[in-house]
Amino acid sequence: MNTTQVAIYARVSSEQRTEAQTIASQVAALRERVTADGAVVPAAMQFLDDGYSGATLIRPALERLRDVVAAGSVDRLYIHSPDRLARKYAYQVLLVDEFRRAGVEVVFLNRALGQSPEDDLLLQVQGMIAEYERAKIIERHRRGKRHAARAGAVNVLSGAPYGYRYVSKYEGGGQARYDIIPDEARLVRQVFDWVGRDRLTIGEVCRRLTRAGEVTRTGKRVWDRSVVWGMLKHPAYMGTAAFGKTRQEPLHPRLRAQRGRPLQPRRAVSTVDVPQEEWYPIPVPAIVEPEVVVAVQEQLQENRRHARQSRRGALYLLQGLLQCQHCGYAYYGKRLSPSARKGKPRAYAYYRCLGTDAYRFGGERVCQNTQVRTDLLDVAVWQEVCTLLAHPERLAEEYRRRLQPETRAKRTSLATVEAQIGKLRQGVARLIDSYAEGLIDKDEFEPRITRLRQRLARLEEQRQAGADEAALQTELQLIIGRLEDFATKVHSGLETADWASQRDLIRTLVKRVEVARDQVNIVFRVDPYAGDPDPEKKSLQLCRRSSLARPRQCVSALCPGPVV
């Protein structure tokens, strides 16, 4: 019976290819190869990334695969081709080297990994040429669209805003264009008149459109403020559309994943705005008169000056970390209105769930969770952070847990591996001498020397992995030795830390803060009680009923299973 632990990995880079069953064809081909090799792959060892780009290493299935490989649970890994593993050659080398160090045999269906330097060189050249060709295709595509935009071609826009219908060059006889939709154009003019001439706010415009039963482009009867704001800022309505308003950059660091979306995005890019002077203007039919557009822009600036929240940036200590435990929406800070203050100054505000704002969801709230005072919750979370920093041994334990997982397979000592390498080299030398002296013929010499060299290569990889692990252990000891000094210095300044320092420390140690009806769960990036199964120690009663708002009676310090 074959006891080899087998796994497969497959990936497609777009949802369209996923729908076209491309991922299924890869899995079928991989299963056929596994069966032909006399092995069986269980369902738990199938790692599939549907619709994730190969230009990044941040992929859910790939992350799980690397964890399983590091735990020593895979002996052989089947992949359709190197570009399914990663698009960039450097990433391919990194992953293959990582798998080999863990003792995993990597099998590509369309190109076997070579057993000689020439085969490895050929694979490397193919990977670099593929990456170079992909970069050239992207660059030619970008330059072509930019040239067409300079010439005023509408087809580079590939879509139309509300009020227009995009006519492709195939439908328009070789020339793409914007056609005005009369009903939608009427509504666009009405919105611009309300803001530019009647001086209405965007919120009032949304309420009027909703009461009138007007339908958005997506078929909704509830108008959102962002939709109206985007309409008022779009340059196409005054006769000039724009190409190149945004560009894509490498994925920026994120504090936490958005609601309903995975932690690893399908495309590891961030979209950023481009200055208006760098846009490429493209003439299109105008809907709104220029003087009305100018009046709208002036009114938007006036509304911005009179906005309550004139200060930009972080306003609250826990901003961006709070999440409703019931509906999953984020909590945001909301100041008290003059009527709520009853004419008295208040030094606090409230954290409020987005799901409780009825105007965001067509007049009906989707969550019944209550709000919580900012000052009480800020103090409770800060006390928990101070408690964690007061015990640096917990941080050291977390480093040990990450670098020495219990599931990692035990490695042979470096001395034993060195001895085995020495014996194999002696065997190779004796075999070569025997062949040179004519004691064995070529047909017997070649398979024996190939097997010895393969064993020697595996042992050398094992030796390198052991040396790397020893270096990690040395680095770990240095880190642990300095953790106490770091925690002592930080702890001595906690009492005098200003608002910005407190916020930086909280965002460094806290992954998220989950707000429920009767408690608040602080999810740390480092387990405050690693290795302790006692649940009582993981629920710290920081505040009594009188010290925190009534619906919040306790704060629990928790840590997720996979710490990131």
Coordinates of C-alpha atoms in Angstrom, one line a residue:
M1 CA 0.0 0.0 0.0
N2 CA 1.3 3.4 -1.0
T3 CA 1.7 5.6 2.2
T4 CA 3.0 8.7 0.4
Q5 CA 1.1 11.8 1.5
V6 CA -0.1 13.5 -1.7
A7 CA -1.5 17.0 -2.2
I8 CA -2.5 19.0 -5.3
Y9 CA -2.7 22.7 -6.0
A10 CA -4.6 24.5 -8.7
R11 CA -5.4 28.1 -9.5
V12 CA -7.2 30.3 -11.9
S13 CA -6.7 34.1 -12.0
S14 CA -10.2 35.4 -12.8
E15 CA -13.8 34.6 -11.9
Q16 CA -14.7 34.2 -15.6
R17 CA -12.2 31.3 -15.9
T18 CA -13.6 29.9 -12.7
E19 CA -17.1 29.9 -14.2
A20 CA -15.7 28.3 -17.4
Q21 CA -14.6 25.3 -15.3
T22 CA -10.9 25.9 -16.0
I23 CA -10.2 25.0 -12.4
A24 CA -12.1 21.7 -12.8
S25 CA -10.0 20.8 -15.8
Q26 CA -6.8 21.3 -13.8
V27 CA -8.1 19.2 -11.0
A28 CA -9.1 16.4 -13.4
A29 CA -5.6 16.4 -14.9
L30 CA -4.0 16.4 -11.6
R31 CA -6.2 13.5 -10.3
E32 CA -5.4 11.4 -13.4
R33 CA -1.6 11.9 -12.8
V34 CA -2.0 11.0 -9.1
T35 CA -3.9 7.9 -10.0
A36 CA -1.3 6.9 -12.6
D37 CA 1.4 7.2 -9.9
G38 CA -0.5 4.8 -7.7
A39 CA -1.4 7.3 -5.0
V40 CA -4.7 8.8 -3.6
V41 CA -5.3 12.4 -2.8
P42 CA -7.9 13.1 -0.1
A43 CA -10.3 16.0 -0.3
A44 CA -8.6 17.8 2.5
M45 CA -5.3 17.8 0.5
Q46 CA -6.8 19.6 -2.5
F47 CA -5.8 23.3 -2.4
L48 CA -7.7 25.4 -4.9
D49 CA -7.5 29.2 -5.4
D50 CA -10.5 30.2 -7.5
G51 CA -10.1 33.7 -9.0
Y52 CA -6.9 34.7 -7.3
S53 CA -4.0 36.4 -9.1
G54 CA -0.7 34.6 -9.4
A55 CA 1.2 37.8 -9.1
T56 CA 0.9 37.7 -5.3
L57 CA 1.7 35.1 -2.6
I58 CA -1.3 36.1 -0.5
R59 CA -3.8 33.5 -1.5
P60 CA -6.0 31.5 1.0
A61 CA -5.3 28.0 -0.4
L62 CA -1.6 28.7 -0.9
E63 CA -1.4 29.9 2.7
R64 CA -3.0 26.7 3.9
L65 CA -0.7 24.6 1.7
R66 CA 2.4 26.2 3.0
D67 CA 1.3 25.7 6.6
V68 CA 0.6 22.0 5.9
V69 CA 4.0 21.6 4.2
A70 CA 5.7 23.2 7.1
A71 CA 4.0 20.8 9.4
G72 CA 5.5 17.9 7.4
S73 CA 2.2 16.5 6.3
V74 CA 3.0 16.4 2.5
D75 CA 5.5 14.1 0.7
R76 CA 4.6 14.9 -2.9
L77 CA 2.8 18.0 -4.4
Y78 CA 1.2 18.0 -7.9
I79 CA 0.8 21.2 -9.8
H80 CA -0.3 21.7 -13.4
S81 CA 2.5 24.1 -14.4
P82 CA 4.9 26.6 -12.7
D83 CA 2.8 29.6 -13.7
R84 CA -0.2 28.1 -11.7
L85 CA 2.0 28.2 -8.7
A86 CA 3.1 31.9 -9.3
R87 CA 3.3 34.3 -12.1
K88 CA 6.6 35.8 -11.1
Y89 CA 9.7 33.7 -11.5
A90 CA 11.1 34.9 -8.2
Y91 CA 8.0 33.6 -6.4
Q92 CA 8.3 30.3 -8.2
V93 CA 11.8 29.8 -7.0
L94 CA 10.9 30.8 -3.5
L95 CA 8.0 28.4 -3.2
V96 CA 9.8 25.5 -4.9
D97 CA 12.8 26.0 -2.6
E98 CA 10.6 26.2 0.4
F99 CA 8.8 22.9 -0.5
R100 CA 12.1 21.1 -1.2
R101 CA 13.5 22.2 2.1
A102 CA 10.5 20.6 3.8
G103 CA 11.2 17.4 2.0
V104 CA 8.4 17.7 -0.5
E105 CA 8.7 16.3 -4.0
V106 CA 7.2 18.9 -6.5
V107 CA 5.7 17.4 -9.7
F108 CA 4.7 19.7 -12.6
L109 CA 2.4 18.0 -15.2
N110 CA 3.7 19.9 -18.2
R111 CA 7.4 20.2 -17.2
A112 CA 9.2 17.8 -14.9
L113 CA 11.7 19.3 -12.5
G114 CA 15.2 18.5 -13.8
Q115 CA 17.7 16.3 -12.1
S116 CA 20.6 18.0 -13.7
P117 CA 21.9 21.6 -13.8
E118 CA 21.0 21.9 -17.5
D119 CA 17.3 21.0 -16.8
D120 CA 17.1 23.5 -13.9
L121 CA 18.6 26.2 -16.2
L122 CA 16.1 25.5 -18.9
L123 CA 13.2 25.8 -16.4
Q124 CA 14.6 29.0 -15.0
V125 CA 15.0 30.5 -18.5
Q126 CA 11.4 29.5 -19.4
G127 CA 10.1 31.1 -16.2
M128 CA 12.0 34.4 -16.9
I129 CA 10.9 34.6 -20.5
A130 CA 7.2 34.0 -19.5
E131 CA 7.4 36.7 -16.9
Y132 CA 9.1 39.1 -19.4
E133 CA 6.5 38.4 -22.1
R134 CA 3.7 39.0 -19.6
A135 CA 5.2 42.3 -18.6
K136 CA 5.6 43.4 -22.2
I137 CA 2.0 42.5 -23.0
I138 CA 0.8 44.6 -20.1
E139 CA 3.0 47.5 -21.1
R140 CA 1.9 47.4 -24.8
H141 CA -1.7 47.2 -23.7
R142 CA -1.2 50.3 -21.4
R143 CA 0.6 52.3 -24.1
G144 CA -2.1 51.4 -26.7
K145 CA -4.9 52.6 -24.4
R146 CA -3.0 55.8 -23.6
H147 CA -2.4 56.5 -27.2
A148 CA -6.1 56.0 -28.0
A149 CA -7.1 58.2 -25.1
R150 CA -4.9 61.0 -26.5
A151 CA -6.6 60.6 -29.8
G152 CA -10.0 61.0 -28.1
A153 CA -11.2 57.4 -28.6
V154 CA -14.2 56.6 -26.3
N155 CA -13.5 52.8 -26.5
V156 CA -10.7 53.1 -23.9
L157 CA -13.4 54.0 -21.3
S158 CA -15.2 50.7 -21.7
G159 CA -18.3 51.9 -19.9
A160 CA -20.5 54.9 -19.3
P161 CA -21.8 56.7 -16.1
Y162 CA -25.5 57.2 -15.2
G163 CA -27.2 59.1 -18.0
Y164 CA -25.3 57.6 -20.9
R165 CA -25.2 54.3 -22.7
Y166 CA -21.9 53.0 -23.9
V167 CA -21.9 51.9 -27.6
S168 CA -19.0 49.7 -28.4
K169 CA -17.0 50.1 -31.6
Y170 CA -18.6 46.9 -32.9
E171 CA -22.1 48.2 -32.4
G172 CA -21.2 51.7 -33.6
G173 CA -19.7 50.7 -36.9
G174 CA -16.0 50.8 -35.8
Q175 CA -16.3 53.9 -33.6
A176 CA -17.3 53.7 -29.9
R177 CA -19.4 56.5 -28.5
Y178 CA -21.7 57.7 -25.6
D179 CA -25.4 57.9 -26.3
I180 CA -27.6 60.0 -23.9
I181 CA -30.4 58.2 -22.2
P182 CA -33.3 60.8 -22.0
D183 CA -34.9 59.6 -18.7
E184 CA -31.5 59.3 -16.9
A185 CA -30.3 62.6 -18.3
R186 CA -33.4 64.3 -17.0
L187 CA -32.6 63.0 -13.5
V188 CA -28.9 64.1 -13.8
R189 CA -30.0 67.6 -14.7
Q190 CA -32.4 67.6 -11.8
V191 CA -29.7 66.6 -9.3
F192 CA -27.3 69.3 -10.6
D193 CA -30.1 71.9 -10.3
W194 CA -31.0 71.0 -6.8
V195 CA -27.4 71.4 -5.6
G196 CA -26.2 74.2 -7.9
R197 CA -29.3 76.4 -7.9
D198 CA -31.4 75.4 -4.9
R199 CA -28.3 74.9 -2.7
L200 CA -29.4 71.5 -1.3
T201 CA -27.1 69.1 0.5
I202 CA -26.3 65.7 -0.9
G203 CA -28.3 64.1 1.9
E204 CA -31.4 66.1 1.0
V205 CA -31.0 65.1 -2.6
C206 CA -30.8 61.5 -1.7
R207 CA -34.0 61.8 0.3
R208 CA -35.9 63.5 -2.5
L209 CA -34.8 60.9 -5.0
T210 CA -35.8 58.1 -2.7
R211 CA -39.3 59.6 -2.0
A212 CA -39.8 60.1 -5.7
G213 CA -39.2 56.4 -6.4
E214 CA -36.3 57.0 -8.8
V215 CA -34.3 54.0 -9.8
T216 CA -30.5 53.8 -9.8
R217 CA -28.4 52.2 -12.5
T218 CA -28.3 48.9 -10.5
G219 CA -32.1 48.9 -10.0
K220 CA -32.2 50.2 -6.4
R221 CA -34.8 52.7 -5.2
V222 CA -32.7 53.9 -2.3
W223 CA -30.0 56.4 -3.3
D224 CA -26.7 56.5 -1.4
R225 CA -24.8 59.7 -0.7
S226 CA -21.7 58.3 -2.5
V227 CA -23.7 57.7 -5.7
V228 CA -24.9 61.3 -5.8
W229 CA -21.4 62.6 -4.9
G230 CA -19.8 60.6 -7.7
M231 CA -22.4 61.9 -10.1
L232 CA -21.7 65.5 -9.1
K233 CA -17.9 65.1 -9.5
H234 CA -18.0 63.2 -12.8
P235 CA -16.5 65.3 -15.6
A236 CA -18.4 63.6 -18.4
Y237 CA -21.7 65.5 -17.8
M238 CA -20.2 68.8 -19.0
G239 CA -18.9 67.2 -22.2
T240 CA -15.5 65.9 -21.3
A241 CA -14.9 62.4 -20.0
A242 CA -11.5 61.4 -18.6
F243 CA -9.2 58.4 -18.9
G244 CA -6.6 57.5 -16.3
K245 CA -8.3 58.9 -13.2
T246 CA -7.0 56.1 -11.1
R247 CA -4.0 53.7 -11.2
Q248 CA -3.2 50.4 -9.5
E249 CA -0.3 50.0 -7.0
P250 CA 0.9 47.1 -4.9
L251 CA -1.5 46.3 -2.1
H252 CA -1.3 48.8 0.7
P253 CA -1.3 47.5 4.3
R254 CA -4.8 47.1 5.7
L255 CA -5.8 47.2 9.3
R256 CA -8.4 44.5 8.8
A257 CA -10.5 42.8 6.1
Q258 CA -13.7 44.5 4.9
R259 CA -17.0 43.0 5.9
G260 CA -18.0 39.9 3.9
R261 CA -14.6 39.8 2.1
P262 CA -11.7 37.4 2.7
L263 CA -8.6 38.6 4.5
Q264 CA -6.6 37.8 1.3
P265 CA -7.9 39.8 -1.6
R266 CA -8.3 38.2 -5.1
R267 CA -6.1 40.9 -6.6
A268 CA -3.2 42.1 -4.6
V269 CA -3.5 45.7 -5.8
S270 CA -4.7 49.0 -4.4
T271 CA -6.5 51.6 -6.5
V272 CA -5.4 55.2 -5.9
D273 CA -6.5 58.5 -7.4
V274 CA -4.4 60.3 -10.0
P275 CA -4.1 64.1 -10.0
Q276 CA -6.6 65.8 -12.4
E277 CA -3.8 67.4 -14.5
E278 CA -2.7 63.9 -15.5
W279 CA -6.1 62.8 -16.8
Y280 CA -6.6 62.3 -20.6
P281 CA -9.7 64.3 -21.7
I282 CA -12.1 62.6 -24.2
P283 CA -15.0 64.6 -25.7
V284 CA -18.5 63.2 -25.1
P285 CA -22.1 64.7 -25.4
A286 CA -22.8 67.1 -22.6
I287 CA -25.8 66.8 -20.3
V288 CA -25.4 69.7 -17.9
E289 CA -24.7 73.3 -18.7
P290 CA -21.2 74.6 -17.8
E291 CA -22.5 77.4 -15.5
V292 CA -24.5 74.9 -13.5
V293 CA -21.5 72.7 -13.1
V294 CA -19.5 75.6 -11.8
A295 CA -22.2 76.4 -9.3
V296 CA -22.3 72.8 -8.1
Q297 CA -18.6 72.8 -7.5
E298 CA -18.8 76.0 -5.5
Q299 CA -21.7 74.6 -3.4
L300 CA -19.7 71.4 -2.7
Q301 CA -16.8 73.5 -1.4
E302 CA -19.2 75.5 0.7
N303 CA -20.8 72.4 2.1
R304 CA -17.3 71.1 2.9
R305 CA -16.5 74.2 4.9
H306 CA -19.6 74.0 6.9
A307 CA -19.3 70.2 7.5
R308 CA -19.3 69.2 11.2
Q309 CA -16.2 67.0 10.8
S310 CA -13.7 69.5 9.4
R311 CA -10.7 67.6 10.9
R312 CA -9.3 64.8 8.7
G313 CA -7.5 61.7 9.9
A314 CA -7.9 59.7 13.1
L315 CA -10.4 61.2 15.5
Y316 CA -11.0 58.3 17.9
L317 CA -8.6 56.0 19.6
L318 CA -10.1 52.7 18.4
Q319 CA -11.0 54.0 14.9
G320 CA -10.8 51.2 12.3
L321 CA -10.6 48.4 14.9
L322 CA -14.2 48.1 16.1
Q323 CA -16.6 45.6 14.6
C324 CA -20.1 44.6 15.5
Q325 CA -20.3 41.0 16.6
H326 CA -23.9 40.6 15.4
C327 CA -24.0 42.0 11.9
G328 CA -20.3 42.3 11.1
Y329 CA -20.4 46.0 10.1
A330 CA -17.8 48.4 11.5
Y331 CA -18.3 50.8 14.4
Y332 CA -17.7 54.5 13.8
G333 CA -17.3 57.5 16.1
K334 CA -20.3 59.8 16.4
R335 CA -20.3 63.1 18.3
L336 CA -23.2 64.2 20.4
S337 CA -25.6 66.6 18.9
P338 CA -26.4 69.9 20.8
S339 CA -29.8 68.5 21.8
A340 CA -28.2 65.3 23.2
R341 CA -25.7 67.3 25.2
K342 CA -28.6 69.3 26.6
G343 CA -26.5 72.4 26.5
K344 CA -23.7 70.9 28.6
P345 CA -20.2 70.2 27.3
R346 CA -19.3 66.5 27.0
A347 CA -15.8 65.2 26.6
Y348 CA -16.9 61.9 25.0
A349 CA -18.7 60.6 21.9
Y350 CA -20.2 57.3 21.0
Y351 CA -19.1 54.4 18.9
R352 CA -22.1 53.4 16.7
C353 CA -22.7 50.4 14.4
L354 CA -23.2 51.2 10.7
G355 CA -26.0 48.6 10.6
T356 CA -28.1 50.7 13.0
D357 CA -28.2 53.7 10.5
A358 CA -31.5 53.2 8.8
Y359 CA -30.8 55.7 6.1
R360 CA -28.0 53.5 4.8
F361 CA -30.4 50.6 4.2
G362 CA -33.5 52.1 2.7
G363 CA -35.0 53.4 5.9
E364 CA -34.7 50.2 8.0
R365 CA -31.8 49.3 10.2
V366 CA -30.2 45.9 9.8
C367 CA -28.8 45.7 13.3
Q368 CA -30.2 46.4 16.8
N369 CA -26.9 46.6 18.6
T370 CA -26.5 49.5 20.9
Q371 CA -23.8 52.2 20.9
V372 CA -21.0 52.5 23.5
R373 CA -19.3 55.5 25.0
T374 CA -15.8 56.2 23.6
D375 CA -14.2 57.2 26.8
L376 CA -15.1 54.1 28.7
L377 CA -14.3 51.7 25.9
D378 CA -11.0 53.4 25.2
V379 CA -9.9 53.1 28.8
A380 CA -10.9 49.4 29.0
V381 CA -8.9 48.5 25.8
W382 CA -5.9 50.5 26.8
Q383 CA -5.8 48.8 30.2
E384 CA -5.8 45.4 28.5
V385 CA -2.9 46.5 26.3
C386 CA -1.0 47.7 29.3
T387 CA -1.6 44.3 31.0
L388 CA -0.2 42.5 28.0
L389 CA 2.9 44.7 27.9
A390 CA 3.4 44.2 31.6
H391 CA 4.1 40.5 31.0
P392 CA 6.8 40.2 28.2
E393 CA 7.0 36.4 28.8
R394 CA 3.7 36.0 27.0
L395 CA 5.3 37.7 23.9
A396 CA 8.3 35.4 24.1
E397 CA 6.0 32.4 24.4
E398 CA 4.2 33.5 21.2
Y399 CA 7.5 33.7 19.3
R400 CA 8.4 30.2 20.5
R401 CA 5.0 28.9 19.4
R402 CA 5.3 30.5 15.9
L403 CA 8.9 29.3 15.2
Q404 CA 8.5 25.9 16.9
P405 CA 5.0 24.6 16.1
E406 CA 4.1 21.2 17.8
T407 CA 3.1 19.8 14.4
R408 CA 6.5 20.3 12.8
A409 CA 8.2 17.0 12.0
K410 CA 11.4 16.2 13.9
R411 CA 14.5 16.7 11.9
T412 CA 17.6 14.6 11.9
S413 CA 20.5 16.3 13.7
L414 CA 23.1 18.1 11.6
A415 CA 25.9 15.8 12.7
T416 CA 24.0 12.8 11.5
V417 CA 23.2 14.4 8.2
E418 CA 26.9 15.4 7.7
A419 CA 28.0 11.9 8.4
Q420 CA 25.5 10.5 5.8
I421 CA 26.7 13.1 3.2
G422 CA 30.3 12.0 3.8
K423 CA 29.5 8.3 3.3
L424 CA 27.5 9.1 0.1
R425 CA 30.4 11.1 -1.3
Q426 CA 32.8 8.3 -0.6
G427 CA 30.4 5.9 -2.3
V428 CA 30.2 8.2 -5.3
A429 CA 34.0 8.3 -5.5
R430 CA 34.4 4.5 -5.3
L431 CA 31.7 4.0 -7.9
I432 CA 33.5 6.4 -10.3
D433 CA 36.8 4.7 -9.7
S434 CA 35.2 1.3 -10.4
Y435 CA 33.8 2.6 -13.7
A436 CA 37.1 4.1 -14.6
E437 CA 39.0 0.9 -13.9
G438 CA 36.5 -1.1 -16.0
L439 CA 35.0 -3.1 -13.1
I440 CA 31.5 -2.1 -14.0
D441 CA 30.0 -1.2 -17.4
K442 CA 28.1 1.9 -18.4
D443 CA 24.6 0.4 -18.2
E444 CA 25.2 -0.5 -14.5
F445 CA 27.1 2.7 -13.6
E446 CA 24.6 5.3 -14.8
P447 CA 21.5 4.3 -12.8
R448 CA 23.6 3.8 -9.6
I449 CA 25.4 7.1 -9.9
T450 CA 22.0 8.8 -10.6
R451 CA 20.5 7.4 -7.4
L452 CA 23.5 8.3 -5.3
R453 CA 23.4 11.9 -6.6
Q454 CA 19.7 12.2 -5.9
R455 CA 20.2 11.0 -2.3
L456 CA 23.1 13.3 -1.9
A457 CA 21.1 16.3 -3.2
R458 CA 18.2 15.5 -0.7
L459 CA 20.7 15.3 2.2
E460 CA 22.3 18.5 1.2
E461 CA 18.9 20.2 1.2
Q462 CA 18.1 18.7 4.5
R463 CA 21.4 20.0 5.9
Q464 CA 20.7 23.5 4.6
A465 CA 17.2 23.4 6.1
G466 CA 18.8 22.4 9.4
A467 CA 21.3 25.2 9.3
D468 CA 18.5 27.7 8.5
E469 CA 16.5 26.4 11.5
A470 CA 19.5 26.7 13.7
A471 CA 20.0 30.3 12.6
L472 CA 16.3 31.0 13.3
Q473 CA 16.8 29.5 16.8
T474 CA 19.7 31.9 17.4
E475 CA 17.7 34.8 16.2
L476 CA 14.8 33.7 18.4
Q477 CA 17.1 33.7 21.5
L478 CA 18.2 37.3 20.6
I479 CA 14.7 38.4 20.2
I480 CA 13.5 36.8 23.5
G481 CA 16.5 38.3 25.3
R482 CA 15.5 41.8 24.1
L483 CA 11.8 41.4 24.7
E484 CA 12.0 42.1 28.4
D485 CA 14.1 45.2 27.9
F486 CA 11.7 46.4 25.2
A487 CA 8.6 45.7 27.5
T488 CA 10.4 47.4 30.4
K489 CA 11.0 50.6 28.4
V490 CA 7.5 50.6 27.0
H491 CA 5.9 49.9 30.4
S492 CA 7.8 52.7 32.0
G493 CA 6.3 55.2 29.6
L494 CA 2.7 53.8 29.5
E495 CA 1.5 56.2 32.2
T496 CA 2.8 59.2 30.3
A497 CA 2.0 58.0 26.7
D498 CA 0.1 60.6 24.6
W499 CA -2.9 59.9 22.5
A500 CA -0.9 59.1 19.3
S501 CA 1.4 56.7 21.2
Q502 CA -1.5 54.9 22.7
R503 CA -3.1 54.5 19.3
D504 CA 0.0 53.1 17.7
L505 CA 0.5 50.5 20.5
I506 CA -3.1 49.5 20.3
R507 CA -3.0 49.0 16.5
T508 CA 0.2 47.0 16.8
L509 CA -1.1 44.5 19.4
V510 CA -4.9 44.4 18.8
K511 CA -6.3 42.7 15.7
R512 CA -9.9 43.8 16.2
V513 CA -12.4 44.7 18.9
E514 CA -15.8 42.9 18.7
V515 CA -18.7 44.7 20.3
A516 CA -21.6 42.6 21.4
R517 CA -24.7 43.6 23.4
D518 CA -23.3 42.6 26.8
Q519 CA -19.6 42.5 26.3
V520 CA -16.6 43.6 24.3
N521 CA -14.1 41.0 23.0
I522 CA -10.6 42.2 22.4
V523 CA -8.9 40.0 19.8
F524 CA -5.1 40.3 20.2
R525 CA -2.5 39.5 17.5
V526 CA -0.6 37.7 20.3
D527 CA -2.4 35.4 22.7
P528 CA -2.2 36.9 26.2
Y529 CA -2.4 33.4 27.8
A530 CA -0.7 31.2 25.2
G531 CA -0.8 27.5 26.2
D532 CA -3.3 28.0 29.0
P533 CA -6.5 26.2 28.4
D534 CA -8.3 27.8 31.3
P535 CA -11.2 29.9 29.8
E536 CA -11.6 31.9 33.0
K537 CA -8.1 33.5 32.4
K538 CA -9.1 34.5 28.9
S539 CA -12.1 36.5 30.1
L540 CA -10.9 39.4 32.2
Q541 CA -13.5 41.3 34.1
L542 CA -12.0 44.7 33.6
C543 CA -15.0 46.8 34.3
R544 CA -18.0 46.5 36.6
R545 CA -21.5 47.5 35.7
S546 CA -21.0 51.0 37.0
S547 CA -17.6 51.7 35.3
L548 CA -18.7 50.9 31.8
A549 CA -21.9 51.7 29.9
R550 CA -24.8 49.6 30.9
P551 CA -24.9 47.3 27.9
R552 CA -21.2 46.6 28.3
Q553 CA -20.5 44.7 31.5
C554 CA -17.2 43.0 30.8
V555 CA -14.3 43.0 28.4
S556 CA -12.9 39.6 27.2
A557 CA -9.3 39.2 26.0
L558 CA -9.3 36.7 23.2
C559 CA -7.0 35.5 20.4
P560 CA -7.9 33.8 17.1
G561 CA -6.5 30.3 16.3
P562 CA -4.2 31.4 13.4
V563 CA -2.4 34.4 14.7
V564 CA -1.4 36.9 11.9

